[in-house]
Short mmCIF file of C-alpha atoms and ligand atoms in Angstrom, two decimals:
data_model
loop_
_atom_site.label_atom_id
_atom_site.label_comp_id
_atom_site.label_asym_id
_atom_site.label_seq_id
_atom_site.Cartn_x
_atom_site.Cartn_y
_atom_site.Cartn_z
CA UNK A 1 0.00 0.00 0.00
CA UNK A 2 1.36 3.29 -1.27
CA UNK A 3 -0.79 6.19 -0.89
CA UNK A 4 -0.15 9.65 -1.37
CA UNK A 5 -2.67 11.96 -0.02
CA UNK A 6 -1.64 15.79 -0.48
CA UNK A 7 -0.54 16.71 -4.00
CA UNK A 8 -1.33 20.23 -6.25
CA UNK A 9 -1.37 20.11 -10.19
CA UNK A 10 -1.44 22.90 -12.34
CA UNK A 11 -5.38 23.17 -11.06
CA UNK A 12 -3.59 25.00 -7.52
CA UNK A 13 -2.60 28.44 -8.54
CA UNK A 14 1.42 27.70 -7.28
CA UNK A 15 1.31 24.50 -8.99
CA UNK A 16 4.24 23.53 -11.26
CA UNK A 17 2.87 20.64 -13.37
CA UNK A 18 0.09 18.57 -15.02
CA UNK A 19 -1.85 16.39 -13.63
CA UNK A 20 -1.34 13.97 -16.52
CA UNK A 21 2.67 14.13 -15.73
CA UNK A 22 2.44 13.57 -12.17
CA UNK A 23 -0.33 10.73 -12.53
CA UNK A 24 2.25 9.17 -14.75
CA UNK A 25 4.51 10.33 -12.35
CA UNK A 26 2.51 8.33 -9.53
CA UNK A 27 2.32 5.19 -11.96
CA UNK A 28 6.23 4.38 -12.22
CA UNK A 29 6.72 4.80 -8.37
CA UNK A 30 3.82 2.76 -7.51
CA UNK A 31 1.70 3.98 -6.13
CA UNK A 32 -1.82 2.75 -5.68
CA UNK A 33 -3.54 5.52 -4.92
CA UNK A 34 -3.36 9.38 -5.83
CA UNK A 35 -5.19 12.23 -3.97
CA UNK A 36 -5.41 15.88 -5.38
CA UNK A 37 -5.74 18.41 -2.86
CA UNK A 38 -5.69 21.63 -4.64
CA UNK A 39 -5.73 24.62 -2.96
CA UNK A 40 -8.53 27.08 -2.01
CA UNK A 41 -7.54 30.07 -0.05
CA UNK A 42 -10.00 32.83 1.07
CA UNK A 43 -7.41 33.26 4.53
CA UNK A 44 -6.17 36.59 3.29
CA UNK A 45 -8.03 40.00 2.37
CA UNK A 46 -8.52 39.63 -1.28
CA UNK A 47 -7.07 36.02 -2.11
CA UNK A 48 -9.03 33.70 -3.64
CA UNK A 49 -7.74 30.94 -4.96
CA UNK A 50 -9.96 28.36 -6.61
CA UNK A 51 -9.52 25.71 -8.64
CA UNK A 52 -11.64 25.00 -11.80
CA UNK A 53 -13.22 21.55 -10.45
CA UNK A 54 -15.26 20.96 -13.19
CA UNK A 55 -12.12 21.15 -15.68
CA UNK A 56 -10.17 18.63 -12.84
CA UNK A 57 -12.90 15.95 -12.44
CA UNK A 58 -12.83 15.73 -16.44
CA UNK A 59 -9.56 15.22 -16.38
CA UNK A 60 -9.01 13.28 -13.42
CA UNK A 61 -11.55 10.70 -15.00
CA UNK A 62 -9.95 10.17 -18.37
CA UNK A 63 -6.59 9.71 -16.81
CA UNK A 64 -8.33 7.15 -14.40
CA UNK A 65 -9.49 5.02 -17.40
CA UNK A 66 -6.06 5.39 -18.74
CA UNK A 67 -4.40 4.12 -15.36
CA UNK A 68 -7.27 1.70 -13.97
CA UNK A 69 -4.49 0.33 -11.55
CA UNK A 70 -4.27 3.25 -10.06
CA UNK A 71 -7.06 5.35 -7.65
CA UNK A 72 -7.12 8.66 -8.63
CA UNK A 73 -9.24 10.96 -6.00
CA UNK A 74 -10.43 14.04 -6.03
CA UNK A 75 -9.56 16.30 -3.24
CA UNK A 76 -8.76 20.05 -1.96
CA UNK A 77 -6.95 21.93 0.51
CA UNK A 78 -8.24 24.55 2.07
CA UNK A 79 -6.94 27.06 4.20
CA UNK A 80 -8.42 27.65 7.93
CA UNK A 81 -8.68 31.12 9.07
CA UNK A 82 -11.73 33.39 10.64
CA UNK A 83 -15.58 33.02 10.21
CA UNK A 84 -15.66 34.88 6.84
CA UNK A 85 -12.54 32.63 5.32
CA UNK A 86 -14.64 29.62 6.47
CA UNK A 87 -17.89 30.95 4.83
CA UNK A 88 -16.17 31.64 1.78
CA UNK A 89 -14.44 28.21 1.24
CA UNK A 90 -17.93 26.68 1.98
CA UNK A 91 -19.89 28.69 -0.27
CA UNK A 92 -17.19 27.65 -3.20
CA UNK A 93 -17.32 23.89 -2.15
CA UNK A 94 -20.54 23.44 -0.78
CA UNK A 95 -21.73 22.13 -4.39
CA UNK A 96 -18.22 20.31 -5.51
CA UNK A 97 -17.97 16.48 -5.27
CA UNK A 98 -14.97 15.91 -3.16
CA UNK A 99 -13.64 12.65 -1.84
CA UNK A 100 -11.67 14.33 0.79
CA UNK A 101 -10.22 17.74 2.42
CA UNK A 102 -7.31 19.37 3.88
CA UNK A 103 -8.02 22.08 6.45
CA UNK A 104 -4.59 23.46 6.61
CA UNK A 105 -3.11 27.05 8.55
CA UNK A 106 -1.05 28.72 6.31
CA UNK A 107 -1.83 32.60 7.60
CA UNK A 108 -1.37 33.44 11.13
CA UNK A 109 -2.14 37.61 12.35
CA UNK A 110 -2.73 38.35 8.81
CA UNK A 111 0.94 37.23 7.79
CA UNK A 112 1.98 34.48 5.68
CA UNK A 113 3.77 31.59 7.27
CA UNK A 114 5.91 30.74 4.47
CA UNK A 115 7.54 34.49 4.25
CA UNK A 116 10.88 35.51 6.29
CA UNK A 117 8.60 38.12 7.82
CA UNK A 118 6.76 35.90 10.14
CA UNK A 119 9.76 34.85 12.22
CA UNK A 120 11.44 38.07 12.24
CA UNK A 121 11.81 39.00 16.19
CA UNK A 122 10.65 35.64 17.11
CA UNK A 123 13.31 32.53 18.58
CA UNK A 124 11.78 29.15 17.53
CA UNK A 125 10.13 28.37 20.90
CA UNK A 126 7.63 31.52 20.05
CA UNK A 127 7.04 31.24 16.66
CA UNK A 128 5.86 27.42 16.68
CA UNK A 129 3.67 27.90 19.51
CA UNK A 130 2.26 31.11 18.30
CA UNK A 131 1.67 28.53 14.91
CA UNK A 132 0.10 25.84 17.00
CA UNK A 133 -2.31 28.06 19.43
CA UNK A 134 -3.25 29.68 15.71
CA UNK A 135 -4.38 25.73 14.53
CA UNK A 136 -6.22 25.16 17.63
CA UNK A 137 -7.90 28.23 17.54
CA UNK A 138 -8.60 27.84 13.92
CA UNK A 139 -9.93 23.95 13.08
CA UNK A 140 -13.75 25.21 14.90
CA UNK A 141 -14.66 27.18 12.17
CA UNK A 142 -14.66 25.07 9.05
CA UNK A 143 -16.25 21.66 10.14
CA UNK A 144 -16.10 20.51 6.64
CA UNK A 145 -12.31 19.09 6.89
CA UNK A 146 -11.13 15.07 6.81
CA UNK A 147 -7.78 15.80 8.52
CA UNK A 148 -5.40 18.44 9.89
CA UNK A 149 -2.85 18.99 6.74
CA UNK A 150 0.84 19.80 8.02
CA UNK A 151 0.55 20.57 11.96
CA UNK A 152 4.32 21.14 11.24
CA UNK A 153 3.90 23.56 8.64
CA UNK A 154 5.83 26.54 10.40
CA UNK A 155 9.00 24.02 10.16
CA UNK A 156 8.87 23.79 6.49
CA UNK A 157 10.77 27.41 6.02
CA UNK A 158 11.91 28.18 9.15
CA UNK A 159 15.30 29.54 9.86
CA UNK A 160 16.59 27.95 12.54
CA UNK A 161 19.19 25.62 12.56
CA UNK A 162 17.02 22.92 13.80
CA UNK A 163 13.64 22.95 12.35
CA UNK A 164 12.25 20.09 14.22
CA UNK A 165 9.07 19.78 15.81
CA UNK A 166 8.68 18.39 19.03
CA UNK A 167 5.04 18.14 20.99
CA UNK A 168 6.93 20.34 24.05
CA UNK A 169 7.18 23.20 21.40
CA UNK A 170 3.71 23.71 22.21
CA UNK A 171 2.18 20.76 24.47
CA UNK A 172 -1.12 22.49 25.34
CA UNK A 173 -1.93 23.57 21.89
CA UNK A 174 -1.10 20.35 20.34
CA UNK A 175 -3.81 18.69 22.84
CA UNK A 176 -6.14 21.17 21.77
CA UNK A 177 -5.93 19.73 18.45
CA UNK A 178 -6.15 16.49 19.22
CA UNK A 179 -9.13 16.31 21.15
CA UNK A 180 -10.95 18.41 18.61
CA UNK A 181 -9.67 16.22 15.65
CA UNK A 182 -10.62 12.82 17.69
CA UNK A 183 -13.79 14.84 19.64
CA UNK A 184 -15.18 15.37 15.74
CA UNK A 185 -14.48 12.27 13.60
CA UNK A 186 -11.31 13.70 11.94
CA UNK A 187 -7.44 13.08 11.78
CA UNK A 188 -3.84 14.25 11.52
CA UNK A 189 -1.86 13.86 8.17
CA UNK A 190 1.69 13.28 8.46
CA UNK A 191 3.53 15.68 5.54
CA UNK A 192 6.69 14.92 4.23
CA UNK A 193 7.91 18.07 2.97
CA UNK A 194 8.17 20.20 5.93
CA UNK A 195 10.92 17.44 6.98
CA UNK A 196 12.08 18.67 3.64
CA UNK A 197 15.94 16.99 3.19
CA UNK A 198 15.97 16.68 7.17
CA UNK A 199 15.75 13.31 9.33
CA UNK A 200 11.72 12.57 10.04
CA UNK A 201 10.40 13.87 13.39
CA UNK A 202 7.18 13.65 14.81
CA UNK A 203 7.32 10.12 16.89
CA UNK A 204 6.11 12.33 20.32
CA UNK A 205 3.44 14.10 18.33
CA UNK A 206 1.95 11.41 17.35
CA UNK A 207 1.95 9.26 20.28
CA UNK A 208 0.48 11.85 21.83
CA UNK A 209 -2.13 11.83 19.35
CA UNK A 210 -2.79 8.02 19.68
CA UNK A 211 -2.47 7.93 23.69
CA UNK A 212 -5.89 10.35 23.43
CA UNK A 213 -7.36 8.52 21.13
CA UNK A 214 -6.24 9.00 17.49
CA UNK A 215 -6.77 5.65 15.36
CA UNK A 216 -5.33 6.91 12.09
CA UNK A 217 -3.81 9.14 10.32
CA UNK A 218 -3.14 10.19 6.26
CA UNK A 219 0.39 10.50 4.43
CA UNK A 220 1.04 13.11 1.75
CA UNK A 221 4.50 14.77 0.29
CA UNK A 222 2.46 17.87 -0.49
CA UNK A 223 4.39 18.17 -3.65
CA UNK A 224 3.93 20.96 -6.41
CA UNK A 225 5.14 18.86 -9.55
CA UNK A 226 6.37 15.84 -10.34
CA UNK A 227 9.66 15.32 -9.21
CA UNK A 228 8.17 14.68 -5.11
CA UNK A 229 5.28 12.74 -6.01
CA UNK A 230 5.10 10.21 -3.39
CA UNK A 231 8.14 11.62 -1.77
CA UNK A 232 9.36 10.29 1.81
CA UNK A 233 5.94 7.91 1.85
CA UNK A 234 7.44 5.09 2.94
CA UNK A 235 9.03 6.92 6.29
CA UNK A 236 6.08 8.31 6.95
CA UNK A 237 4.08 5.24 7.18
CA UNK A 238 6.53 3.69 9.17
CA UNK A 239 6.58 6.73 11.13
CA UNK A 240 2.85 6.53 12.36
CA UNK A 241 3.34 2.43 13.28
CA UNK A 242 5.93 3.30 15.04
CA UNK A 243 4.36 5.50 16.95
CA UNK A 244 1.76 3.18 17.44
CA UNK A 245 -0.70 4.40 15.10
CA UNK A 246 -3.11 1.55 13.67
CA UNK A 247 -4.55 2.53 10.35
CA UNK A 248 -3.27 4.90 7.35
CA UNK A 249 -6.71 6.17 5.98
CA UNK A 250 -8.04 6.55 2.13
CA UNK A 251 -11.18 8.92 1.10
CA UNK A 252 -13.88 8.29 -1.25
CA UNK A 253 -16.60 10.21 -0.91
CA UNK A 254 -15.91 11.77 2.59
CA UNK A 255 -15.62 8.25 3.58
CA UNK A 256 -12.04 6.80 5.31
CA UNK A 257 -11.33 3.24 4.40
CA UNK A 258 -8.85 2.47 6.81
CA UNK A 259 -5.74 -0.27 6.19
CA UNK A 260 -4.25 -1.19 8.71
CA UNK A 261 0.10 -0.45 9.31
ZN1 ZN B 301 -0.54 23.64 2.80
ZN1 ZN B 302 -0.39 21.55 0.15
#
């Protein structure tokens, strides 16, 4: 089983490639089963990033009777934020057919995680719990997620010189999350490119997540083209059994089918 859960094509506005290539992409690695979570962001003043479903799902199903090995889902990500971010995300998705969605922070005080600016004046300790207490205080408002995408997310450009995340960086917060993620039928993804060329991390997070009651979990590289498709999948998945973790979770429909690590 070789799943890989969080991917954008050319449908996401920063995405590099087409979904034809990275399906084909998908095929010669082997992997069973393809998700496509492009992204739709309403989390900033004036962004809003869409992708033409209608165009995707055409696609997506001729390439799926050209690869009818492989599962090729249809997904999104969507970015968490305040009341009116969540009402706009729902009013563009409310009428899409989606096996399964990301709600993912990528905006925290109106500043963009990814960008220098949201470290500057802050030592690590500050600006991954300021990330965390931002998730937790985020997940409430858009009910209409499958799993937390990249609780690690603040690692992925980080400038310190050890990006890890560890669940003392923010213990309360990450509790918070948990027990709202378990308390409301969803899960955690585990994201292989915020480890980006860096050792895996994550073993405390998770058991964390499993002592209070998280049963599974999805695996995604979260990568923009080609070249990552299905990146790091592998450690991941071991990952999440070592931490105990029972069950790495497909969509269809809204619906996880669970197999078991
Ligand atoms: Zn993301
Ligand atoms: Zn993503």
């Amino acid at each position: 089983m070789f799943f890989d859960y969080h991917t954008h094509s050319h449908y996401s506005f920063d995405g590099e490639e087409a979904a034809a290539d990275m399906v084909a992409a998908a095929s010669a690695r082997g992997i069973e089963e393809i998700c496509f979570t492009d992204h739709v962001d309403f989390d900033f003043p004036g962004r809003r990033h869409l992708p033409d479903f209608a165009s995707r799902r055409r696609e997506l199903e001729a390439l799926g009777r050209r690869y009818p090995l492989m599962a090729i889902r249809h997904g999104a990500e969507v970015s968490l934020g305040d009341e009116a971010c969540a009402e706009a995300a729902w009013a563009a998705l409310r009428d899409v057919e989606l096996d399964f969605v990301i709600g993912s922070v990528h905006v925290v005080d109106g500043v963009d995680v990814w960008a220098d600016r949201y470290y500057e004046g802050q030592n690590k300790a500050e600006a991954y719990r300021r990330y965390l207490e931002a998730v937790a205080r985020m997940l409430p408002a858009f009910p209409h997620f499958h799993v937390l995408g990249h609780y690690d997310f603040v690692a992925k450009y980080a400038p310190y010189p050890d990006r890890s995340v560890t669940l003392e960086d923010a213990l309360d917060a990450f509790e918070e999350i948990f027990r709202f993620l378990i308390g409301n039928g969803k899960a955690m993804e585990i994201n292989t490119a915020s480890w980006q060329e860096d050792a895996p991390w994550g073993m405390d997070v998770l058991r964390r997540y499993r002592e209070l009651g998280g049963e599974y979990v999805t695996v995604g590289s979260d990568t923009h083209g080609t070249e990552r498709v299905g990146a790091r999948i592998g450690e991941a998945m071991e990952l999440a059994r070592a931490a105990g973790i029972r069950y790495v979770a497909a969509f269809q429909n809204g619906e996880p089918r669970m197999h078991k690590l």
